[in-house]
């Protein structure tokens, strides 16, 4: 059975006091109903990806709980004269289990190319982090019928460099750009079709990896639509933006998993 995840992506949001209050509530809510507390059930996991500057705070506050944490991005470089960057290894020192790479906001706003995403992916793996690799098409690309071409280009940037075996231990996230922060969620059927396609393509590399790789959906997931999305056979949880900043919403999504 592959593992299921609900992971928050705080993006450029937070503050010391607000984080502390939010983490307290999440820690408590997840602690009470955590899969982990039920006789060795490791089949699902809750986490938050926070701005790197807050990793020390999050590590301190979540260390004894059931919620994992990760970074939202890492440098494509391992070390050196790269002002402003944070390396994968640095985030790993703060207990991160994973880091997002290739989020559409990084690709669109900060110019992360497929090649840069592949370098970040490699650095994450070298540091012992699970990459949460985001793929997804824009509205124009979907209307033009190019969804599969786009997400395969994004996936191939990884498999061309690391082989199919490079997807071992990875979390994949399908995040249609048109559904991010828009309130417009892909229907469960629309998302499931893309997830099933991704899994079928990955099975051409490796059947076992395809069976085990968690594929999360991201894009306007709320507690009101999480249950129907998570009921789809190839949707293994969600990557949550806006709703991860509101404890009650985020916990509602977690309980829908
Ligand atoms: P929203 O949930 O705010 O649409 O964001 C999704 C996302 O980008 C998660 O990485």
mmCIF file of C-alpha atoms in Angstrom, residues 104-220:
data_model
loop_
_atom_site.group_PDB
_atom_site.id
_atom_site.type_symbol
_atom_site.label_atom_id
_atom_site.label_comp_id
_atom_site.label_asym_id
_atom_site.label_seq_id
_atom_site.Cartn_x
_atom_site.Cartn_y
_atom_site.Cartn_z
ATOM 1 C CA UNK A 104 4.629 26.333 -10.751
ATOM 2 C CA UNK A 105 5.195 29.615 -8.895
ATOM 3 C CA UNK A 106 8.947 28.927 -8.931
ATOM 4 C CA UNK A 107 8.775 28.036 -12.618
ATOM 5 C CA UNK A 108 6.625 31.024 -13.636
ATOM 6 C CA UNK A 109 7.770 33.816 -11.310
ATOM 7 C CA UNK A 110 11.399 32.886 -10.680
ATOM 8 C CA UNK A 111 12.224 31.250 -13.982
ATOM 9 C CA UNK A 112 13.066 27.780 -12.666
ATOM 10 C CA UNK A 113 13.743 25.798 -15.841
ATOM 11 C CA UNK A 114 13.246 22.043 -16.155
ATOM 12 C CA UNK A 115 17.045 21.738 -15.912
ATOM 13 C CA UNK A 116 17.188 23.819 -12.714
ATOM 14 C CA UNK A 117 14.353 21.762 -11.208
ATOM 15 C CA UNK A 118 16.301 18.587 -12.002
ATOM 16 C CA UNK A 119 19.383 19.993 -10.245
ATOM 17 C CA UNK A 120 17.303 20.912 -7.188
ATOM 18 C CA UNK A 121 15.746 17.445 -7.264
ATOM 19 C CA UNK A 122 19.210 15.862 -7.265
ATOM 20 C CA UNK A 123 20.415 18.053 -4.409
ATOM 21 C CA UNK A 124 17.347 17.170 -2.364
ATOM 22 C CA UNK A 125 17.964 13.466 -2.826
ATOM 23 C CA UNK A 126 21.657 13.814 -2.016
ATOM 24 C CA UNK A 127 20.686 15.545 1.220
ATOM 25 C CA UNK A 128 18.321 12.710 2.146
ATOM 26 C CA UNK A 129 15.145 14.690 1.473
ATOM 27 C CA UNK A 130 12.221 13.323 -0.506
ATOM 28 C CA UNK A 131 11.598 15.706 -3.389
ATOM 29 C CA UNK A 132 7.948 16.708 -3.791
ATOM 30 C CA UNK A 133 8.099 17.172 -7.552
ATOM 31 C CA UNK A 134 5.346 19.435 -8.895
ATOM 32 C CA UNK A 135 4.062 19.152 -12.440
ATOM 33 C CA UNK A 136 1.112 20.872 -14.064
ATOM 34 C CA UNK A 137 -0.212 22.690 -17.085
ATOM 35 C CA UNK A 138 -1.553 26.221 -17.557
ATOM 36 C CA UNK A 139 -5.105 26.919 -18.678
ATOM 37 C CA UNK A 140 -3.921 27.717 -22.219
ATOM 38 C CA UNK A 141 -2.050 24.425 -22.359
ATOM 39 C CA UNK A 142 -5.088 22.484 -21.109
ATOM 40 C CA UNK A 143 -7.403 24.149 -23.618
ATOM 41 C CA UNK A 144 -4.916 23.337 -26.363
ATOM 42 C CA UNK A 145 -5.015 19.679 -25.286
ATOM 43 C CA UNK A 146 -1.357 19.739 -24.250
ATOM 44 C CA UNK A 147 -1.680 18.660 -20.591
ATOM 45 C CA UNK A 148 0.002 15.282 -21.064
ATOM 46 C CA UNK A 149 2.795 16.730 -23.208
ATOM 47 C CA UNK A 150 3.602 19.395 -20.612
ATOM 48 C CA UNK A 151 3.620 17.166 -17.561
ATOM 49 C CA UNK A 152 5.665 14.537 -19.383
ATOM 50 C CA UNK A 153 8.218 17.196 -20.376
ATOM 51 C CA UNK A 154 8.461 18.145 -16.694
ATOM 52 C CA UNK A 155 8.767 14.517 -15.609
ATOM 53 C CA UNK A 156 11.265 13.601 -18.308
ATOM 54 C CA UNK A 157 13.579 16.389 -17.154
ATOM 55 C CA UNK A 158 13.986 14.198 -14.061
ATOM 56 C CA UNK A 159 14.032 10.737 -15.635
ATOM 57 C CA UNK A 160 16.423 11.788 -18.410
ATOM 58 C CA UNK A 161 18.931 12.864 -15.753
ATOM 59 C CA UNK A 162 18.344 10.231 -13.046
ATOM 60 C CA UNK A 163 16.608 7.383 -14.880
ATOM 61 C CA UNK A 164 13.288 5.872 -13.831
ATOM 62 C CA UNK A 165 14.998 4.697 -10.628
ATOM 63 C CA UNK A 166 15.432 8.357 -9.699
ATOM 64 C CA UNK A 167 11.705 8.431 -8.901
ATOM 65 C CA UNK A 168 12.158 5.993 -6.035
ATOM 66 C CA UNK A 169 11.253 7.680 -2.734
ATOM 67 C CA UNK A 170 9.783 10.692 -4.517
ATOM 68 C CA UNK A 171 6.415 12.330 -3.917
ATOM 69 C CA UNK A 172 4.780 13.593 -7.094
ATOM 70 C CA UNK A 173 2.273 16.450 -7.060
ATOM 71 C CA UNK A 174 -0.052 17.240 -9.925
ATOM 72 C CA UNK A 175 -0.913 20.905 -9.610
ATOM 73 C CA UNK A 176 -2.798 22.337 -12.584
ATOM 74 C CA UNK A 177 -1.711 25.988 -12.686
ATOM 75 C CA UNK A 178 -5.274 27.113 -13.443
ATOM 76 C CA UNK A 179 -6.480 25.603 -10.164
ATOM 77 C CA UNK A 180 -3.868 27.168 -7.887
ATOM 78 C CA UNK A 181 -5.188 29.948 -5.679
ATOM 79 C CA UNK A 182 -8.138 30.431 -8.013
ATOM 80 C CA UNK A 183 -10.822 28.599 -6.064
ATOM 81 C CA UNK A 184 -11.304 26.557 -9.231
ATOM 82 C CA UNK A 185 -10.539 22.934 -8.366
ATOM 83 C CA UNK A 186 -10.054 20.237 -10.960
ATOM 84 C CA UNK A 187 -12.985 17.855 -10.708
ATOM 85 C CA UNK A 188 -12.112 14.517 -9.122
ATOM 86 C CA UNK A 189 -12.488 12.904 -12.558
ATOM 87 C CA UNK A 190 -10.225 15.471 -14.252
ATOM 88 C CA UNK A 191 -7.531 15.067 -11.617
ATOM 89 C CA UNK A 192 -7.846 11.278 -11.535
ATOM 90 C CA UNK A 193 -7.363 11.081 -15.297
ATOM 91 C CA UNK A 194 -4.036 12.913 -15.062
ATOM 92 C CA UNK A 195 -2.895 10.951 -12.003
ATOM 93 C CA UNK A 196 -3.702 7.655 -13.721
ATOM 94 C CA UNK A 197 -1.830 8.826 -16.812
ATOM 95 C CA UNK A 198 1.236 9.733 -14.733
ATOM 96 C CA UNK A 199 1.210 6.382 -12.963
ATOM 97 C CA UNK A 200 0.877 4.525 -16.268
ATOM 98 C CA UNK A 201 3.814 6.457 -17.719
ATOM 99 C CA UNK A 202 5.951 5.770 -14.649
ATOM 100 C CA UNK A 203 5.119 2.060 -14.915
ATOM 101 C CA UNK A 204 6.961 2.073 -18.247
ATOM 102 C CA UNK A 205 10.101 2.807 -16.236
ATOM 103 C CA UNK A 206 9.444 0.639 -13.220
ATOM 104 C CA UNK A 207 6.298 -1.199 -12.138
ATOM 105 C CA UNK A 208 7.121 -1.178 -8.449
ATOM 106 C CA UNK A 209 7.954 2.514 -8.318
ATOM 107 C CA UNK A 210 4.744 3.272 -10.227
ATOM 108 C CA UNK A 211 2.703 1.262 -7.743
ATOM 109 C CA UNK A 212 4.322 2.926 -4.738
ATOM 110 C CA UNK A 213 4.848 6.559 -5.733
ATOM 111 C CA UNK A 214 2.376 8.842 -3.959
ATOM 112 C CA UNK A 215 0.757 11.284 -6.404
ATOM 113 C CA UNK A 216 -0.790 14.238 -4.585
ATOM 114 C CA UNK A 217 -3.260 16.684 -6.067
ATOM 115 C CA UNK A 218 -2.819 20.415 -5.484
ATOM 116 C CA UNK A 219 -5.012 23.334 -6.494
ATOM 117 C CA UNK A 220 -7.761 24.890 -4.354
#
